[in-house]
Short mmCIF file of C-alpha atoms and ligand atoms in Angstrom, two decimals:
data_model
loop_
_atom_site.label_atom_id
_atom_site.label_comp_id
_atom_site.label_asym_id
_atom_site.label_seq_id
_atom_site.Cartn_x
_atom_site.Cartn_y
_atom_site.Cartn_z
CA UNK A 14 0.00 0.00 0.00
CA UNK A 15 1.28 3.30 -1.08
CA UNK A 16 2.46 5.40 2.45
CA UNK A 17 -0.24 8.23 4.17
CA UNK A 18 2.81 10.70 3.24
CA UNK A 19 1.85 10.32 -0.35
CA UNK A 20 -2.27 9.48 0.13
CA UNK A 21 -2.83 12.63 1.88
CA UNK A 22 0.10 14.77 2.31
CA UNK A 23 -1.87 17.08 4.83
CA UNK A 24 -2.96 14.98 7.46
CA UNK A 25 0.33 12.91 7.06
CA UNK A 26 2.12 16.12 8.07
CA UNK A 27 0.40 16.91 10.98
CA UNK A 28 0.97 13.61 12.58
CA UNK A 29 4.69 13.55 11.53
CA UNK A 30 4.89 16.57 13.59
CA UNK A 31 3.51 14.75 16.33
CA UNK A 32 5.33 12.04 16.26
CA UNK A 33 8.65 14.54 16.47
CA UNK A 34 6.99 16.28 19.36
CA UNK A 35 6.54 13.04 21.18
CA UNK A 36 10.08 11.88 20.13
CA UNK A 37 11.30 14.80 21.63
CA UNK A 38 10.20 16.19 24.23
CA UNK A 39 9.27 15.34 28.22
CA UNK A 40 5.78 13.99 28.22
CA UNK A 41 4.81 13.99 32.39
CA UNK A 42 1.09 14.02 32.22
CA UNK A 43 0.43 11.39 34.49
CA UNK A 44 -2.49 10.32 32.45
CA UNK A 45 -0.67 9.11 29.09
CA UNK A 46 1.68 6.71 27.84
CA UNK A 47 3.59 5.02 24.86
CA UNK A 48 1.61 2.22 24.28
CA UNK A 49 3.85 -0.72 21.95
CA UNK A 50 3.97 -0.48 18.08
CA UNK A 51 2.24 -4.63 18.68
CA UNK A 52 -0.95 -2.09 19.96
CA UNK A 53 -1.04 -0.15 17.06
CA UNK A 54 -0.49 -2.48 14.48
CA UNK A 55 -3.70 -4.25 16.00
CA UNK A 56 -5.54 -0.71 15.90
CA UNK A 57 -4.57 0.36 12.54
CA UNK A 58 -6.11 -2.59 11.32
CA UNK A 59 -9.00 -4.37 9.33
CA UNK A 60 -11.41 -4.94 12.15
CA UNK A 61 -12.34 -1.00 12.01
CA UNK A 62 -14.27 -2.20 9.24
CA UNK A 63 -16.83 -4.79 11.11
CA UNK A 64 -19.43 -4.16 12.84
CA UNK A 65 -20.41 -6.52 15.84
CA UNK A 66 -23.12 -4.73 18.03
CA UNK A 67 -23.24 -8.06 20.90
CA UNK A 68 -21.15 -10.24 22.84
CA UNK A 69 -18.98 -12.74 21.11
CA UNK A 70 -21.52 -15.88 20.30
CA UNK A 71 -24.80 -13.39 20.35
CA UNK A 72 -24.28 -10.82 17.67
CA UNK A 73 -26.63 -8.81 15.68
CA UNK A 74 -24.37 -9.44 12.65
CA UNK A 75 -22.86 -11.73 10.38
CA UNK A 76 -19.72 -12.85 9.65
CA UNK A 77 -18.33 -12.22 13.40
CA UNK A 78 -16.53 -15.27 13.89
CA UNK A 79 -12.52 -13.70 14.03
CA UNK A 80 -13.93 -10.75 15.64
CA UNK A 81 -15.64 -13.02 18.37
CA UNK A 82 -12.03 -14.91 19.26
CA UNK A 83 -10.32 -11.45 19.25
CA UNK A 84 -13.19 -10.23 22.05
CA UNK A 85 -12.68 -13.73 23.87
CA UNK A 86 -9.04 -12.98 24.32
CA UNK A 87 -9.15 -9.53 25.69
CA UNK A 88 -12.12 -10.49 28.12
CA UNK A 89 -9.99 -13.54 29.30
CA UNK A 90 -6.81 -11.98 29.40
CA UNK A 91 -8.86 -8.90 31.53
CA UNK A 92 -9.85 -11.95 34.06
CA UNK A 93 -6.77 -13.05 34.37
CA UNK A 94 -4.94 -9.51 34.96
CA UNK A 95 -7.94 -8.39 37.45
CA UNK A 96 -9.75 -11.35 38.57
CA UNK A 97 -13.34 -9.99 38.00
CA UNK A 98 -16.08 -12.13 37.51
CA UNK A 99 -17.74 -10.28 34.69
CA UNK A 100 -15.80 -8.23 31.92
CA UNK A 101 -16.69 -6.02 29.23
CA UNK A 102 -14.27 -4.54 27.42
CA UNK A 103 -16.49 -2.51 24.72
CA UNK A 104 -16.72 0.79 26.64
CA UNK A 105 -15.07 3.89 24.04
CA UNK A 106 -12.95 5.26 27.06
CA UNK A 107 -13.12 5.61 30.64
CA UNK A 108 -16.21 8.40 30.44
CA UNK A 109 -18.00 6.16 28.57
CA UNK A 110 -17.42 2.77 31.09
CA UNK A 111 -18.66 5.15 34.29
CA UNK A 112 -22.01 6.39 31.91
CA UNK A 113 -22.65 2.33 31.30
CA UNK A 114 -22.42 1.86 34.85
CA UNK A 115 -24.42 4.61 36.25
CA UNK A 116 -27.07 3.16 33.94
CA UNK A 117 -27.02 -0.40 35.15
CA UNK A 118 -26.49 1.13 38.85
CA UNK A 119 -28.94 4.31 39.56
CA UNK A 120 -32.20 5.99 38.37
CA UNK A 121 -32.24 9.37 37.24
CA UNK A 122 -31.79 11.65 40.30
CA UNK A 123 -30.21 9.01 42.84
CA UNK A 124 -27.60 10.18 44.61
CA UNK A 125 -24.34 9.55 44.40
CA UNK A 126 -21.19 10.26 45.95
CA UNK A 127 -17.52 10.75 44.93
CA UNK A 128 -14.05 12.76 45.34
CA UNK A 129 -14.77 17.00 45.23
CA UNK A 130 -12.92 17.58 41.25
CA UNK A 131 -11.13 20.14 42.83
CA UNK A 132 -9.73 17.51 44.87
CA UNK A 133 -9.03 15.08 42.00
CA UNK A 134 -11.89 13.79 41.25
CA UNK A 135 -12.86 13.41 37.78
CA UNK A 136 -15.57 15.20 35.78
CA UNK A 137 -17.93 11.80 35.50
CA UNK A 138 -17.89 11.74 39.17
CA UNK A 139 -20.81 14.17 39.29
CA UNK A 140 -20.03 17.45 37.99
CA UNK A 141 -22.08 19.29 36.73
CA UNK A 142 -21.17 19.71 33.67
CA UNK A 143 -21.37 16.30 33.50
CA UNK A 144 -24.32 14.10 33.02
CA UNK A 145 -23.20 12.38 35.84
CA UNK A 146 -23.64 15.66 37.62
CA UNK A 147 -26.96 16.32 35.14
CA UNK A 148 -29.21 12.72 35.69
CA UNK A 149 -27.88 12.09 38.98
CA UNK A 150 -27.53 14.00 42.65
CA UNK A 151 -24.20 14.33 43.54
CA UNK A 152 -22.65 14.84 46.58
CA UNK A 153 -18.50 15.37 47.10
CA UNK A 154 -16.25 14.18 50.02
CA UNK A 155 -12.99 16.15 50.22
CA UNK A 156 -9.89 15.57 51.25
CA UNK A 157 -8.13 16.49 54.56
CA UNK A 158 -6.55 19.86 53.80
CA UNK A 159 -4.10 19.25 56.23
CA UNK A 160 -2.60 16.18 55.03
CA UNK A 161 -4.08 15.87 51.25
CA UNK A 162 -5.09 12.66 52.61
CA UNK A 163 -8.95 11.06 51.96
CA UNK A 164 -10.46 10.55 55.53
CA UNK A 165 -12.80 7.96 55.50
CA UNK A 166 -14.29 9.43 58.89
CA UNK A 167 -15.26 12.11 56.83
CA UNK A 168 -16.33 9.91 53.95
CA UNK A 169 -18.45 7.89 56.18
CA UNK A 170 -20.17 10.88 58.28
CA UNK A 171 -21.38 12.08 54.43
CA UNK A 172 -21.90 8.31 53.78
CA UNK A 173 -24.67 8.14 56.41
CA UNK A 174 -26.11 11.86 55.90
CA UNK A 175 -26.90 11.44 52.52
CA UNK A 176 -27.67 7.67 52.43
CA UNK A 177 -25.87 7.75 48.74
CA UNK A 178 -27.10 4.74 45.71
CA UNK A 179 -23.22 4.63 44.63
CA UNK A 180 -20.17 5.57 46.17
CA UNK A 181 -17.21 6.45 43.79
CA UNK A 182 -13.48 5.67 44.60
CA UNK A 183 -10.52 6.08 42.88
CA UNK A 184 -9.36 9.75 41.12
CA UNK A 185 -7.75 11.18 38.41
CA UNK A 186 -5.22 13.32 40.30
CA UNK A 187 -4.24 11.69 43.94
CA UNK A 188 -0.78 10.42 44.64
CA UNK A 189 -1.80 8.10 47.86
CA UNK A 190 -2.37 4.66 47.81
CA UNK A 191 -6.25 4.18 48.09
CA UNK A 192 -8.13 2.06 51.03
CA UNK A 193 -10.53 -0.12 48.73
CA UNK A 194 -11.72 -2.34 51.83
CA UNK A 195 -12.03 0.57 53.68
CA UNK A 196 -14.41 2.34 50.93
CA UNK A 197 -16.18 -1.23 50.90
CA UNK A 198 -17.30 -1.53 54.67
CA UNK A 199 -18.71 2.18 54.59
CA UNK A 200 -20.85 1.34 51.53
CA UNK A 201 -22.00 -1.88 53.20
CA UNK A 202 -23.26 0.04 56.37
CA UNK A 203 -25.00 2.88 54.57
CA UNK A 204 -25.99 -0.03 52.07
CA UNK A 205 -24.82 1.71 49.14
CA UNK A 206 -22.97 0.08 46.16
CA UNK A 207 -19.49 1.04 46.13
CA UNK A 208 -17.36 1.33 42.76
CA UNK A 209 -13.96 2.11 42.36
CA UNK A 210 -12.55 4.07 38.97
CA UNK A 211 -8.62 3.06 38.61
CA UNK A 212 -8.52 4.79 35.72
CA UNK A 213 -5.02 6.27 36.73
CA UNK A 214 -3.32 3.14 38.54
CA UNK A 215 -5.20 0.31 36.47
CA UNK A 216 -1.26 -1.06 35.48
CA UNK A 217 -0.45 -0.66 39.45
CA UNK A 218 -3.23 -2.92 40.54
CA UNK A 219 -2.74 -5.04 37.22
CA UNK A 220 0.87 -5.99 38.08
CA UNK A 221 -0.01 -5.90 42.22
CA UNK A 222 1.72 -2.89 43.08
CA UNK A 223 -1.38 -1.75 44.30
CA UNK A 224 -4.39 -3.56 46.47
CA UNK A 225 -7.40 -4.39 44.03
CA UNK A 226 -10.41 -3.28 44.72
CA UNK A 227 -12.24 -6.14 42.81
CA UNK A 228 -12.74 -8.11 45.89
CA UNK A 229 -14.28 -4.88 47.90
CA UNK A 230 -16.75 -3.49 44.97
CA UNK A 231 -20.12 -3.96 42.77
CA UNK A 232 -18.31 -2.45 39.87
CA UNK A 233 -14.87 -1.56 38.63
CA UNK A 234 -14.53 1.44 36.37
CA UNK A 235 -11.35 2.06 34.20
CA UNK A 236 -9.53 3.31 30.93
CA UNK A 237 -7.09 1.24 28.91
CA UNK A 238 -4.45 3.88 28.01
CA UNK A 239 -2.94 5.35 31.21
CA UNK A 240 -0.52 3.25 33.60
CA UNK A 241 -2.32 0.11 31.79
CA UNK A 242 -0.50 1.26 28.71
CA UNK A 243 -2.81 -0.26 25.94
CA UNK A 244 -4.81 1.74 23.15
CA UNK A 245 -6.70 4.95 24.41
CA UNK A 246 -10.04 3.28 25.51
CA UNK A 247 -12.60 1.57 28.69
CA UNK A 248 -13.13 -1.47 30.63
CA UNK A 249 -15.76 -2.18 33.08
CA UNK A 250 -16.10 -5.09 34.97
CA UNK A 251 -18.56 -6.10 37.84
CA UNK A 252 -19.44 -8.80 40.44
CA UNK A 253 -21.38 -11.80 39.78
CA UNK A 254 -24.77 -10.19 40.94
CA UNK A 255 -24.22 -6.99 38.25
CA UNK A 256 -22.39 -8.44 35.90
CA UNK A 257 -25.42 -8.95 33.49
CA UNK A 258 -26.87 -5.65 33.98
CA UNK A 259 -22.90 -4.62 33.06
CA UNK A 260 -23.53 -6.00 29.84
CA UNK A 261 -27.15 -4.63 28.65
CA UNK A 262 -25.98 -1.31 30.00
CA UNK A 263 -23.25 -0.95 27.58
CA UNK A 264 -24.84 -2.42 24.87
CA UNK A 265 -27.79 -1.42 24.10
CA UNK A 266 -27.68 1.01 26.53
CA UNK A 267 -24.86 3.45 26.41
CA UNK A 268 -23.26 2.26 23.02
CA UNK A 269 -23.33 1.07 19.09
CA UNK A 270 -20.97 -1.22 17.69
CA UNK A 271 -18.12 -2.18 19.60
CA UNK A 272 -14.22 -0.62 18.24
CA UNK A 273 -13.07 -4.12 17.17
CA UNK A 274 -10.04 -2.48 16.01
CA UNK A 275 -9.30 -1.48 19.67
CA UNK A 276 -10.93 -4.13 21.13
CA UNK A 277 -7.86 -6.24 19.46
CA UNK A 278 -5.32 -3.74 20.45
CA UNK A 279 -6.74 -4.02 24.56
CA UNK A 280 -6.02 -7.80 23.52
CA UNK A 281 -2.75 -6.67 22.93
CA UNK A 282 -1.91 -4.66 26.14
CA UNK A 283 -3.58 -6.83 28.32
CA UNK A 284 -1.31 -9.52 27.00
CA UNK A 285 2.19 -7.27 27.39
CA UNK A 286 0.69 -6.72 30.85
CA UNK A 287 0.33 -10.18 31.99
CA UNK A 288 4.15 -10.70 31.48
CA UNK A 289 6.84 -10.18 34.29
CA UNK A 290 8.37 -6.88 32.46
CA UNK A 291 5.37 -5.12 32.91
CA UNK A 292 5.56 -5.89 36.84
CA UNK A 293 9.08 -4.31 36.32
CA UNK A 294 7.56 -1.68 33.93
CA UNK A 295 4.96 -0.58 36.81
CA UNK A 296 7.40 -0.64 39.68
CA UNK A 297 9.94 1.02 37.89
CA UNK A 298 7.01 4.00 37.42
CA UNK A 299 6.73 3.90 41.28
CA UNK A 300 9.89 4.35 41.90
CA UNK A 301 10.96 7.16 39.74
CA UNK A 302 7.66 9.19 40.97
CA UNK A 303 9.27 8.45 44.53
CA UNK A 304 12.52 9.53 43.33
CA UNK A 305 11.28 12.75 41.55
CA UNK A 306 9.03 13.88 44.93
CA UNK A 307 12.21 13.25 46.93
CA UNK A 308 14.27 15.58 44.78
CA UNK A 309 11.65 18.23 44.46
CA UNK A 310 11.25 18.35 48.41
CA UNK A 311 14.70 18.79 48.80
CA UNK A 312 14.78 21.65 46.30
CA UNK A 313 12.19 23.27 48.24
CA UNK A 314 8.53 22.61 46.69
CA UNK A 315 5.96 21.32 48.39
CA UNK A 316 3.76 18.29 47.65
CA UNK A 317 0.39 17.49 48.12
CA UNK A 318 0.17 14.69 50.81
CA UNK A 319 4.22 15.38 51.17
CA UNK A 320 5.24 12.70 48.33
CA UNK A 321 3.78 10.02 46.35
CA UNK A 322 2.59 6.47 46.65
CA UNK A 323 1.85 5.74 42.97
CA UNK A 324 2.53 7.45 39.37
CA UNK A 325 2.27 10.62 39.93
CA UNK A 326 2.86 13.75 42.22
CA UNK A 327 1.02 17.24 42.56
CA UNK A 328 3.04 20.27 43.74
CA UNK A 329 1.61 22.81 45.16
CA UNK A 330 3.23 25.69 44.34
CA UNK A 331 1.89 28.25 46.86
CA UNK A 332 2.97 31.97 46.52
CA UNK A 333 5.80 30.86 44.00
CA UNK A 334 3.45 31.16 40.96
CA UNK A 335 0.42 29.83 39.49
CA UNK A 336 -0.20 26.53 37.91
CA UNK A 337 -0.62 28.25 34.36
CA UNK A 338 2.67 30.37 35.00
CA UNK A 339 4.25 27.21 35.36
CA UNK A 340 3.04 24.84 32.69
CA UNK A 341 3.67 27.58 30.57
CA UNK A 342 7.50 27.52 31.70
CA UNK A 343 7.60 24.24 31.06
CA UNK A 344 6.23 23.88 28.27
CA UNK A 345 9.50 25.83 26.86
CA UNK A 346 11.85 23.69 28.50
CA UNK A 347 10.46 20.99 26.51
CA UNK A 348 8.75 19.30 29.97
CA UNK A 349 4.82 18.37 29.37
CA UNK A 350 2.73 18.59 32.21
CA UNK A 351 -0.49 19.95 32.97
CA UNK A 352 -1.25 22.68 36.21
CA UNK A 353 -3.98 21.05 38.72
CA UNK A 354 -6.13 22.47 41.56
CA UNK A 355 -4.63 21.67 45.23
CA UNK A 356 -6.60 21.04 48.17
CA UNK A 357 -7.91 24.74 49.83
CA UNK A 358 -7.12 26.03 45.69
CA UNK A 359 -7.62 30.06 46.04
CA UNK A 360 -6.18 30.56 41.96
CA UNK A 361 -9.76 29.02 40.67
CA UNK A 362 -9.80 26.07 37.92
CA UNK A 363 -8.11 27.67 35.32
CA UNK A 364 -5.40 29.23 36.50
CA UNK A 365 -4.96 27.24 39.12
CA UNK A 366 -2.08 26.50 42.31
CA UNK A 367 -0.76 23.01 41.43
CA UNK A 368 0.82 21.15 38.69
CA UNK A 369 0.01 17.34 38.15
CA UNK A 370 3.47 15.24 36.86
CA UNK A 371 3.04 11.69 35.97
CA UNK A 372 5.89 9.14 35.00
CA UNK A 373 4.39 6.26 33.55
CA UNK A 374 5.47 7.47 30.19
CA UNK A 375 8.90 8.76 30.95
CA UNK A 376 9.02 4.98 32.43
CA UNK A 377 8.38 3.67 29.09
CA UNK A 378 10.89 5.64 27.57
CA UNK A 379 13.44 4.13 29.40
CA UNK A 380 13.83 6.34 32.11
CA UNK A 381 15.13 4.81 35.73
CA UNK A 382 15.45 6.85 39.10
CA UNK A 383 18.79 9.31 38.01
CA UNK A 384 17.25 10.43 35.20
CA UNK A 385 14.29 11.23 37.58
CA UNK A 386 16.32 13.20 39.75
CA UNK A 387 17.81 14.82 36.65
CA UNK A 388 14.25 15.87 35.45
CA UNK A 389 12.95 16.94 38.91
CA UNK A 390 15.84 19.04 38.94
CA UNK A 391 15.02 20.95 35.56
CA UNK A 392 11.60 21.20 36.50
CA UNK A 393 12.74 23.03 39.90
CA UNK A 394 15.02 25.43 37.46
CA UNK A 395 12.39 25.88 34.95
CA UNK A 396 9.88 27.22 37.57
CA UNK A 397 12.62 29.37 39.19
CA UNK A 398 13.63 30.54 35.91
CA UNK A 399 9.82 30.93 34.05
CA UNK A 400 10.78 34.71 32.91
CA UNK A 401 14.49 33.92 31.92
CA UNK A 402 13.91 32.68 28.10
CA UNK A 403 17.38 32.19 28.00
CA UNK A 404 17.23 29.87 30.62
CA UNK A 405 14.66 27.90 29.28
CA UNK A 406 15.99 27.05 26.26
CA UNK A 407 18.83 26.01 27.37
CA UNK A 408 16.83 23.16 29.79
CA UNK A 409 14.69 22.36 26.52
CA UNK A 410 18.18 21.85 25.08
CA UNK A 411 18.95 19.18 27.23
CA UNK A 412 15.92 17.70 27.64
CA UNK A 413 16.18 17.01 24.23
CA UNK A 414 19.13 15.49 24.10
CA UNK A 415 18.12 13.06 27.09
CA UNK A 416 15.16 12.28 25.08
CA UNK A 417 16.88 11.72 21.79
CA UNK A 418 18.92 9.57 23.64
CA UNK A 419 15.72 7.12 24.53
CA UNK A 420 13.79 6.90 21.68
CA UNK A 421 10.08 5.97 22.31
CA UNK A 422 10.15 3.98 18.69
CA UNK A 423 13.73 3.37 17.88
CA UNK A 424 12.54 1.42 14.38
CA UNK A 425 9.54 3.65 13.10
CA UNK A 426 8.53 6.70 10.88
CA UNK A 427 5.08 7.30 11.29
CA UNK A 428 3.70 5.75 7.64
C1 LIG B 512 -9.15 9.62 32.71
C2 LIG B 512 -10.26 9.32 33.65
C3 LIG B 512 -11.55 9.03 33.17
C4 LIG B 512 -12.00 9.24 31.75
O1 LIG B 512 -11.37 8.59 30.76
P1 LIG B 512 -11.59 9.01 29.23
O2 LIG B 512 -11.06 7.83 28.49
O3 LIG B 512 -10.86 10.28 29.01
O4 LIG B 512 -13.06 9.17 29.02
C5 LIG B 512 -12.52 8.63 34.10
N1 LIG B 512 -12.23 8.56 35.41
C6 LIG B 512 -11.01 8.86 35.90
C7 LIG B 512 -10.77 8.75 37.36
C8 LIG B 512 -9.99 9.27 35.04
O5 LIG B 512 -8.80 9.62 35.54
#
């Protein structure tokens, strides 16, 4: 087949420019990844063309029989990696896997209950933007301002004044190991259904760097493409009791036709995930994140919580600057990241107080704890130095060089 360059110059260029921009610079938002060229070679694929609106052996559609085997293997390999009882692994993304459950769980205007965003919880928690936030009544723990810590005191007084349908853990921006069993017994005594989103540390409970919450929850929410490092995408999986309900409320409920195409690259990832260099992948991620707090302490930041027990760290950057001041500043250095409300956040959502850094993808690159150091260390002297262009240029310099030096795809030009 002739190459995309030639097919459609335009489009071609745009996504060589992309791929550059990955090669080259620092990508640190704790919500992406590299996933392998195996994943994308399964996504660029053939099965984009089927259609197979069902579960494999009960489609709506002919002619599903390779499509059914590639569905069998990703919901088999999902058991294996998770150890639910019931897996679906059609949701679009992670958005779309919490709407699917919401459906199967609640009735419009039931309440539920999950993380304050400002906090780190995520929009589908019950914002109102949201229609999470929209068909449902939400109501928002917080965390302890004082520690950045969740509370489950306070998660259990709100617990029994509002009498909640659902109660959401797991977040999109906290760095502390999360108390699954501890979420579980408070939804048992208010008798509400608890379900836990790991869209952020799916690959740290996948390789059992983290505690799962499968064997504390009615549902399990997540997204395929973070620290699980497989195509951008959703997984939901549920008890025995739900797991039905799981199914009808994806398909017909939420959703079309499955992404076959994806559904064979989640195959993929799930498979590179079940092998022992993933466990060293994931603990590798933990350890430069512990590494990279560590350095940024001792140059003088604070952190939310004080450090990190997982992927990623927030600073809170106090009267230094704002969160936009310093994205911006790194951004020239060549460091991606994006700024993040803190706990007690004065600067409002947009501008913000924090900055969110990730290194699941700086992991994948190659990168071990020195080079973590190396890179907390030009983050430090990027914020110091946000209105010395001079300065930054010279720390995108290197960062290029260090990243140039681990390529993310030695062998490939994008086609
Ligand atoms: C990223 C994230 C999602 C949403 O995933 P999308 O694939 O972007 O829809 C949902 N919940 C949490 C906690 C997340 O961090």
């Amino acid at each position: 087949m002739a190459r995309l360059s030639e097919l459609d110059p335009s489009v071609h260029a745009a996504m060589a420019a992309e791929f550059v921009r990955q090669r080259d610079e620092l990508e640190l938002i704790a919500s992406e990844n590299y996933t392998s060229q195996a994943v994308m070679r399964a996504m660029g694929s053939v099965l984009t063309n089927k259609y197979a609106e069902g579960l494999p052996g009960r489609r709506y559609y002919g002619g599903c029989e390779h499509v059914d085997e590639v569905e069998r293997i990703a919901r088999d390999r999902a058991r294996s990696l998770f150890g639910a009882v019931g897996v679906n692994v059609q949701p679009h993304s992670g958005a779309q896997a919490n709407a699917a459950m919401y459906l199967a769980t609640c009735k419009a205007g039931d309440t539920i209950m999950g993380l304050d965003l400002t906090h780190g919880g995520h929009l589908t928690h019950g914002s109102p933007v949201n229609s999470s936030g929209k068909l449902y009544h939400a109501v928002h723990y917080q965390l302890d301002e004082q520690t950045g810590r969740i509370d489950l005191d306070r998660v259990r007084d709100l617990a029994r004044k509002h009498q909640p349908r659902l109660i959401i853990s797991g977040y999109s921006a906290y760095p502390r190991a999360i108390d699954f069993a501890g979420f579980g017994e408070i939804a048992a005594e208010v008798g509400a259904l608890h379900v836990a989103d790991i869209s952020h540390i799916a690959g740290l409970v996948a390789a059992g760097l983290h505690d799962s919450p499968v064997p504390h929850c009615a549902f399990v929410t997540t997204t395929t493409h973070k620290t699980l490092r497989g195509p951008r995408g959703g997984l939901i999986m549920a008890n025995r009791e739900w797991a039905n309900a799981m199914n009808k409320a994806v398909f017909p409920g939420t959703q079309g036709g499955p992404l076959m195409h994806v559904i064979a690259a989640k195959a993929v990832a799930f498979g590179e995930a079940l092998q022992p260099s993933f466990r060293a992948y994931a603990a590798q991620v933990v350890a430069n994140a512990k590494a990279m707090a560590e350095r940024l302490v001792e140059r003088g930041f604070h952190l939310v919580s004080g450090g990190t027990d997982n992927h990623l760290l927030l600073i809170d950057l106090q009267e230094l600057c704002s969160g936009s001041e310093a994205e911006e500043a790194l951004g020239r250095a060549g460091i991606t990241v994006n700024k993040n409300t803190v706990p007690g956040e004065k600067r409002g959502a947009f501008v913000t107080s924090g900055v969110r850094i990730g290194t699941p993808a700086m992991t994948t690159r190659g990168m071990k704890t020195d080079h973590a150091r190396q890179v907390a260390d030009w983050i430090a002297d990027a914020i110091h130095a946000r209105d010395d262009a001079e300065r930054l240029a010279s720390i995108r310099a290197q960062v290029v060089e260090l990243c140039r030096s681990l390529p993310v795809y030695p062998e490939s030009e994008p086609a």
